[in-house]
Short mmCIF file of C-alpha atoms and ligand atoms in Angstrom, two decimals:
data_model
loop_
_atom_site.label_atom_id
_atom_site.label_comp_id
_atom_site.label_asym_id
_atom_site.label_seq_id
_atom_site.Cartn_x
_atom_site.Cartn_y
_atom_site.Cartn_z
CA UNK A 1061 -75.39 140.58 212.48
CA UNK A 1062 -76.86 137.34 210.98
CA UNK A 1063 -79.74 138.62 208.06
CA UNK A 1064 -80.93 135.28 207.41
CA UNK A 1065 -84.57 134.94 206.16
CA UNK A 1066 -83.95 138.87 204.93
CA UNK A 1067 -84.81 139.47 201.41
CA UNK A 1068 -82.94 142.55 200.61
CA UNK A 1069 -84.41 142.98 197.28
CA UNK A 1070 -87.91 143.48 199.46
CA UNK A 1071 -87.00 146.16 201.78
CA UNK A 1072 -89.18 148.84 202.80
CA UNK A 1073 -88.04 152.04 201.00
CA UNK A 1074 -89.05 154.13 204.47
CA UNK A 1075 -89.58 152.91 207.65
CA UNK A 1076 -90.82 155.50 210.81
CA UNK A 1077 -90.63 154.60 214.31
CA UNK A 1078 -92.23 155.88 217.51
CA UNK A 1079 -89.94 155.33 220.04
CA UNK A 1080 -91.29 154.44 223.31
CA UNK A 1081 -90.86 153.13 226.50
CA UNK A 1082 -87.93 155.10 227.93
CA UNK A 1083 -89.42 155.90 231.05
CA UNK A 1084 -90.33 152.48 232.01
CA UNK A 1085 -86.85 151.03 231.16
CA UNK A 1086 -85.49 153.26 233.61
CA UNK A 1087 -88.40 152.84 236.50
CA UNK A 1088 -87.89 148.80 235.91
CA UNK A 1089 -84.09 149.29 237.07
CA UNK A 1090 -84.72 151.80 239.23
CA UNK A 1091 -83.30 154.76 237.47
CA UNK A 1092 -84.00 158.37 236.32
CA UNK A 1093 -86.65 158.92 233.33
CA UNK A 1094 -83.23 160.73 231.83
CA UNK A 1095 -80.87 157.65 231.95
CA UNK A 1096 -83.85 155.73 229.92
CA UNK A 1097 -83.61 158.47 227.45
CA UNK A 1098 -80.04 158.20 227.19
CA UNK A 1099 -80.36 154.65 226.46
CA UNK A 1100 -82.80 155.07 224.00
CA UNK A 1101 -80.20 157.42 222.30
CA UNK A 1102 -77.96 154.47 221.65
CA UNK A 1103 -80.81 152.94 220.10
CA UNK A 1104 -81.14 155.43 217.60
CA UNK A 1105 -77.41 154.97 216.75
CA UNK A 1106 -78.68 151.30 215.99
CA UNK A 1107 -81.51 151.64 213.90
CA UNK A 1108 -79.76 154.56 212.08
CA UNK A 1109 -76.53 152.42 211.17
CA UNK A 1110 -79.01 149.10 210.47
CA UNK A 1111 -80.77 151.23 207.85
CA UNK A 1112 -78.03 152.76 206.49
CA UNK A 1113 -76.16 149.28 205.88
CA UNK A 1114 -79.19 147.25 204.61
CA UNK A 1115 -79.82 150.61 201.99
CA UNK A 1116 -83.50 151.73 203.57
CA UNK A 1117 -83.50 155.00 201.97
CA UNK A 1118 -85.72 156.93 204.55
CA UNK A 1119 -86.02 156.55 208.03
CA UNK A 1120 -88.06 158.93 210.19
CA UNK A 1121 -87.29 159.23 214.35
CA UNK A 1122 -90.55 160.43 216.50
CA UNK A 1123 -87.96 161.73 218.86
CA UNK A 1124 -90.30 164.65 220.15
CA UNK A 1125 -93.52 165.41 219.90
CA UNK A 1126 -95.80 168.47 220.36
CA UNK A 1127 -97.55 167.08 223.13
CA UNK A 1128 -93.90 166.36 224.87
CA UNK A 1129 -93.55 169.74 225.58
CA UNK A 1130 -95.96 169.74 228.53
CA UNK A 1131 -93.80 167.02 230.23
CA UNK A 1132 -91.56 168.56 233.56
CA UNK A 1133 -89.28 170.82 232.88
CA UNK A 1134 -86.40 169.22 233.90
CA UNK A 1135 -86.88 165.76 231.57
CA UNK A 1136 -87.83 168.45 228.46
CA UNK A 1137 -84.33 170.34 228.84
CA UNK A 1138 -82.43 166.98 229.28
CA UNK A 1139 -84.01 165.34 226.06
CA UNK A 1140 -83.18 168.66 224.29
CA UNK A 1141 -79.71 168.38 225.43
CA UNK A 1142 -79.07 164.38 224.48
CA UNK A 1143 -80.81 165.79 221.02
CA UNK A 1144 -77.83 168.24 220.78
CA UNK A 1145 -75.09 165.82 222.14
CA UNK A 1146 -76.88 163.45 219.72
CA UNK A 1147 -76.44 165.66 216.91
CA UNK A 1148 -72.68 166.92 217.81
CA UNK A 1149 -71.61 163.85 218.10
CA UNK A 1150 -73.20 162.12 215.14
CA UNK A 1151 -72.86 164.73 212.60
CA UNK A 1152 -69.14 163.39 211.46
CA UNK A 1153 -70.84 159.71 211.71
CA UNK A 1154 -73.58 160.90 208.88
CA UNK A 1155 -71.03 162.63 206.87
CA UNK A 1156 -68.85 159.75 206.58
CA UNK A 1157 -71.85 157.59 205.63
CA UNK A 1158 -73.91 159.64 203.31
CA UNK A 1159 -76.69 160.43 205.43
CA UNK A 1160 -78.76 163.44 205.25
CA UNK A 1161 -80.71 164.23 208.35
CA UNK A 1162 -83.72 166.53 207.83
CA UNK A 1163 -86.42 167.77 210.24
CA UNK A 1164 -90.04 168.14 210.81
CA UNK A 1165 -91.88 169.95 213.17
CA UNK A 1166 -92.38 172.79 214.58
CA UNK A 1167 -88.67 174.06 215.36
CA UNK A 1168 -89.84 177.46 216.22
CA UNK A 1169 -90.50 176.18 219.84
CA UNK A 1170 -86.87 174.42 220.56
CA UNK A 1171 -83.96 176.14 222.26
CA UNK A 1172 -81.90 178.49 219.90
CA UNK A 1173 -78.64 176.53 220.56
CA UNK A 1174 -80.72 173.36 219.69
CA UNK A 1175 -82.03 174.77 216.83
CA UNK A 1176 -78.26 176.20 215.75
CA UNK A 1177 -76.72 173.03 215.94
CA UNK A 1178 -79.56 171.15 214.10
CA UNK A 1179 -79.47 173.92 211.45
CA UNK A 1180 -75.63 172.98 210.84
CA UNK A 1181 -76.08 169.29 210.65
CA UNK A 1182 -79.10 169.61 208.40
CA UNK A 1183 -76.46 172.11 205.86
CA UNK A 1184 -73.86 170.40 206.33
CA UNK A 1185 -75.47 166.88 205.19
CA UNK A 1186 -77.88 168.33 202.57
CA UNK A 1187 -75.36 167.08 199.55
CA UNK A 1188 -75.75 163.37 201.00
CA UNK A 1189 -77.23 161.24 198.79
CA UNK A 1190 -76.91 157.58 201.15
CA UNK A 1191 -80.07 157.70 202.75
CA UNK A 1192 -82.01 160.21 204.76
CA UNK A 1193 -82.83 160.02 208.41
CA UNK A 1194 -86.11 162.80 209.21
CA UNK A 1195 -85.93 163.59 212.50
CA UNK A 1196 -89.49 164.60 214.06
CA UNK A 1197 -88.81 167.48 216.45
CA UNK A 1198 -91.78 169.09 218.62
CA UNK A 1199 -93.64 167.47 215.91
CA UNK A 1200 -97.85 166.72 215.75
CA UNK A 1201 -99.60 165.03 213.27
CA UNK A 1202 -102.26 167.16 213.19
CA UNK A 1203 -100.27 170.51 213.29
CA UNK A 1204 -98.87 169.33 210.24
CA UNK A 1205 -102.43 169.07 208.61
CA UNK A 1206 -103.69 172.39 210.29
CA UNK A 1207 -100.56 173.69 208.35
CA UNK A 1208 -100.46 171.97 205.61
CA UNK A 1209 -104.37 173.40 205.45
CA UNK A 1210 -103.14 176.83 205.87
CA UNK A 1211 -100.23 176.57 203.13
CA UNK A 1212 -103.01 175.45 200.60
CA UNK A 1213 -105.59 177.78 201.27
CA UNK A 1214 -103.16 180.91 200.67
CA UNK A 1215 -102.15 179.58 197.74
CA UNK A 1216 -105.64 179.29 196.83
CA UNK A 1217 -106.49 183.23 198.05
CA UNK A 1218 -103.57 184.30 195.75
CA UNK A 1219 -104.93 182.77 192.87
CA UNK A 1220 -102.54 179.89 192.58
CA UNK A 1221 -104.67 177.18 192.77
CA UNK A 1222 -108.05 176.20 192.27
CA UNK A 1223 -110.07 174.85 194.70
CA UNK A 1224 -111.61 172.12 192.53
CA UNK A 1225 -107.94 171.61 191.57
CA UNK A 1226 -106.67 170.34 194.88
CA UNK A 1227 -106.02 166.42 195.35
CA UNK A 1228 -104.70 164.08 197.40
CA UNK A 1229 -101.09 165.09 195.29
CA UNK A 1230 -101.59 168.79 196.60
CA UNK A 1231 -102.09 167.88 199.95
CA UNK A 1232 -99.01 164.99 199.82
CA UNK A 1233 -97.20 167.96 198.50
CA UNK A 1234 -98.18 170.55 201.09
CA UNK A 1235 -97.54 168.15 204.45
CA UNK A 1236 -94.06 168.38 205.41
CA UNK A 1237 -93.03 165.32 204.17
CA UNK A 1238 -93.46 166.93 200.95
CA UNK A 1239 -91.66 164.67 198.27
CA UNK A 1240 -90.96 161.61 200.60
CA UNK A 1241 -92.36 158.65 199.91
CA UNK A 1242 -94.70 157.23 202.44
CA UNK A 1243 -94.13 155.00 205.04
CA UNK A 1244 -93.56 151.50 204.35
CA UNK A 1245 -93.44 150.58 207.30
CA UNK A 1246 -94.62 152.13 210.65
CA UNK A 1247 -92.86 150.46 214.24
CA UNK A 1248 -93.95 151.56 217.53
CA UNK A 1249 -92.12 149.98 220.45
CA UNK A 1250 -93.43 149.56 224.13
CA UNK A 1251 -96.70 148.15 222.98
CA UNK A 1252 -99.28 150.95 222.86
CA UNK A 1253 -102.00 150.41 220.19
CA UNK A 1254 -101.82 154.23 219.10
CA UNK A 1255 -99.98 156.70 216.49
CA UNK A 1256 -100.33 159.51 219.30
CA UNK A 1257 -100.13 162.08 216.59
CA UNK A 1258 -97.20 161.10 214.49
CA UNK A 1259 -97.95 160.92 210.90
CA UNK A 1260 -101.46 160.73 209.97
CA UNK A 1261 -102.20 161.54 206.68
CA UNK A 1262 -98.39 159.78 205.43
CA UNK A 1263 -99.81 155.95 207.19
CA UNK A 1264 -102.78 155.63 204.70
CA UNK A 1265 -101.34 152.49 203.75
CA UNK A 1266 -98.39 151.55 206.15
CA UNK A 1267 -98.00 148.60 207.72
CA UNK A 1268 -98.23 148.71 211.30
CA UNK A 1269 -95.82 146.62 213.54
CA UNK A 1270 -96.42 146.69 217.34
CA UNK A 1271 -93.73 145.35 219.67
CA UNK A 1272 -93.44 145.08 223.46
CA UNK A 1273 -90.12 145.58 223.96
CA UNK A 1274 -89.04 149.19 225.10
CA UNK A 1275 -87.44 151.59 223.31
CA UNK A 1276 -83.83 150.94 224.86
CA UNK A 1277 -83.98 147.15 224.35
CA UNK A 1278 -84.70 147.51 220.82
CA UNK A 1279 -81.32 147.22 218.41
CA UNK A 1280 -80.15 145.39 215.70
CA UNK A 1281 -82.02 141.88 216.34
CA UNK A 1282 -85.48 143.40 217.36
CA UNK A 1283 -85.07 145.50 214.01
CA UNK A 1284 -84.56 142.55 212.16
CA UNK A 1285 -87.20 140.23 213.58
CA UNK A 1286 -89.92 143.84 212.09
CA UNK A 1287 -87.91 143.92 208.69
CA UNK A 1288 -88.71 139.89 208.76
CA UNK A 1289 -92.56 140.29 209.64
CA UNK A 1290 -93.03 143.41 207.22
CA UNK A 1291 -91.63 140.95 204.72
CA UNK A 1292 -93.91 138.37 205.56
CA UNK A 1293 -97.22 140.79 205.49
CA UNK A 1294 -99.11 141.13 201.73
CA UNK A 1295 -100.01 144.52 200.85
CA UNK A 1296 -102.56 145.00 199.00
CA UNK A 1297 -103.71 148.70 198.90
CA UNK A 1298 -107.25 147.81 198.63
CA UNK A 1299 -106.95 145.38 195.88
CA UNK A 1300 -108.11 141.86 196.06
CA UNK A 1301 -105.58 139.12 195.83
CA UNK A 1302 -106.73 137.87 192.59
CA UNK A 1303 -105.97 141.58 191.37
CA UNK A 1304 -102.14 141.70 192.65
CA UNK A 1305 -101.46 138.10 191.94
CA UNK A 1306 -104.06 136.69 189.41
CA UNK A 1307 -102.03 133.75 188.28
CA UNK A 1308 -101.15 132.93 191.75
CA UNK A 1309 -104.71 133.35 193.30
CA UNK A 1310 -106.57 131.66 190.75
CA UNK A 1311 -104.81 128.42 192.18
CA UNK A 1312 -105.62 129.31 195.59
CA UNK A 1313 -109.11 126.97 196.91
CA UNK A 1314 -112.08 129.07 197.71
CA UNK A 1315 -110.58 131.91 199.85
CA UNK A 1316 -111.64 135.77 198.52
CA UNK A 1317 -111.13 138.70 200.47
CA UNK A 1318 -112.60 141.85 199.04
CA UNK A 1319 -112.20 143.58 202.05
CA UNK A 1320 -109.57 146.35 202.56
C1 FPP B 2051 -90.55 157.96 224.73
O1 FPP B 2051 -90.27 157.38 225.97
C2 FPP B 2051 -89.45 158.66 224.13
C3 FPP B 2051 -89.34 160.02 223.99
C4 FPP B 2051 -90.34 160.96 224.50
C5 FPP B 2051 -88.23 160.65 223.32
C6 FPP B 2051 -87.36 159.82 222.44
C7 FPP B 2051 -85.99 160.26 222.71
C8 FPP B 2051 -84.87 159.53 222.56
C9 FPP B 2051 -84.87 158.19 221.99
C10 FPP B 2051 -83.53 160.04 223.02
C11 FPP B 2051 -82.91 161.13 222.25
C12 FPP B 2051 -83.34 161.28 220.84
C13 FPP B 2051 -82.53 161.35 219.79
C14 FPP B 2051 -83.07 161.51 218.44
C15 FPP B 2051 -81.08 161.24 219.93
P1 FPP B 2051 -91.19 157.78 227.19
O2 FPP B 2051 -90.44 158.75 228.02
O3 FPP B 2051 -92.52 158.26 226.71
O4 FPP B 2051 -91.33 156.40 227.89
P2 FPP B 2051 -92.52 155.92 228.83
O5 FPP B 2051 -93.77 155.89 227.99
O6 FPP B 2051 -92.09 154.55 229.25
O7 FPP B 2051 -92.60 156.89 229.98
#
């Protein structure tokens, strides 16, 4: 894979995707919503061994969502079982490369053997230290405020917080990203304009990058060209540019944007 034009020492420390568009890969050739999903799975392999090789240190997979459970039957028990192949097959792959795969969600609602086997990748890669892939599984943005909510306000009842005492730290703390840094960088693929209830309150600042090319079509060289245009966005966190850059803006003619 030719990096060119990638600046390694600039890479976003975690990137989280919403992978979409598996269905209409599959209607375009004329082929079951499952075969797209396979596909996608290959994908994952992609963006997973990209990351891991360029040294992004967290990479987070909206492989399943809440909502996802209301789709047919029949495409929610084949996802589950390409998420079980997935993680069969993989789980040497990780070990031999340092990755740690974690989960989010709520894994109450997924089959016990899914659960089982995820519950034996996610021991048996907890020591690895390479870079960690969170996989979001029957996952909602919101369901992990509601909880996150209900995590602080027991705490609260049982006298281990105050309520004046809770910040934006608590609540960071009590989502179940807990001690991951944020988002860098946010990719959807299929071209949607929405977050459909992946991470909310994690995206505060991340940079958004929108591409129309479906979930199955997107490997090593569509990763590259949102690495490239992540590098190429300033981010400013509310700050003006004279603020981030003073030296550099004061040479810049007339331009000020105070805006966030
Ligand atoms: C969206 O496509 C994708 C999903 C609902 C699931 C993502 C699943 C995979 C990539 C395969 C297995 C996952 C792992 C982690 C191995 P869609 O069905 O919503 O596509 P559409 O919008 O075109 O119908």
């Amino acid at each position: 894979m030719n990096l060119r034009g990638l600046d390694k020492s600039r890479l976003p420390k975690h990137v989280a995707i919403i992978m979409d568009g598996n269905g209409r890969w599959a209607k375009l050739r004329g082929r079951s919503r499952t075969e797209g999903h396979r596909r996608g799975k290959a994908s994952v392999r992609a963006v997973v061994e990209m990351s891991r090789k360029l040294g992004i240190s967290y990479l987070s997979l909206y492989a399943f969502s809440i909502e996802n459970w209301l789709r047919p039957k029949d495409e929610v028990h084949a996802l589950m079982g390409l998420l079980e192949h997935y993680l069969v097959v993989e789980q040497p792959r990780m070990m031999r490369h340092g990755i740690r795969l974690l989960s989010i969600g709520d894994r109450t609602r997924l089959p016990a053997s899914v659960l089982r086997t995820l519950g034996k990748t996610v021991k048996a890669t907890s020591e690895k230290k390479g870079m960690t892939v969170l996989l979001a599984l029957s996952y909602s943005g919101r369901d992990d405020i509601v909880r996150m909510v209900r995590k602080i306000a027991h705490k609260v009842k049982e006298g281990s917080y105050a309520v004046d005492e809770i910040d934006e730290e608590t609540v960071s703390a009590h989502v179940e990203t807990q001690s991951i840094p944020d988002p860098d960088l946010l990719i959807r693929t299929s071209g949607e304009m929405r977050i459909s209830n992946f991470f909310l309150w994690q995206i505060a600042y991340t940079e958004l990058y929108i591409t129309p090319t479906l979930w199955p079509d997107f490997r090593e060289a569509e990763y590259l060209q949102a690495l490239l245009e992540f590098q190429r966005r300033r981010r400013r966190f509310g700050l003006t540019d004279e603020q981030l850059a003073p030296a550099a803006a004061s040479t810049e003619t007339g331009e000020h944007q105070d805006h966030p």
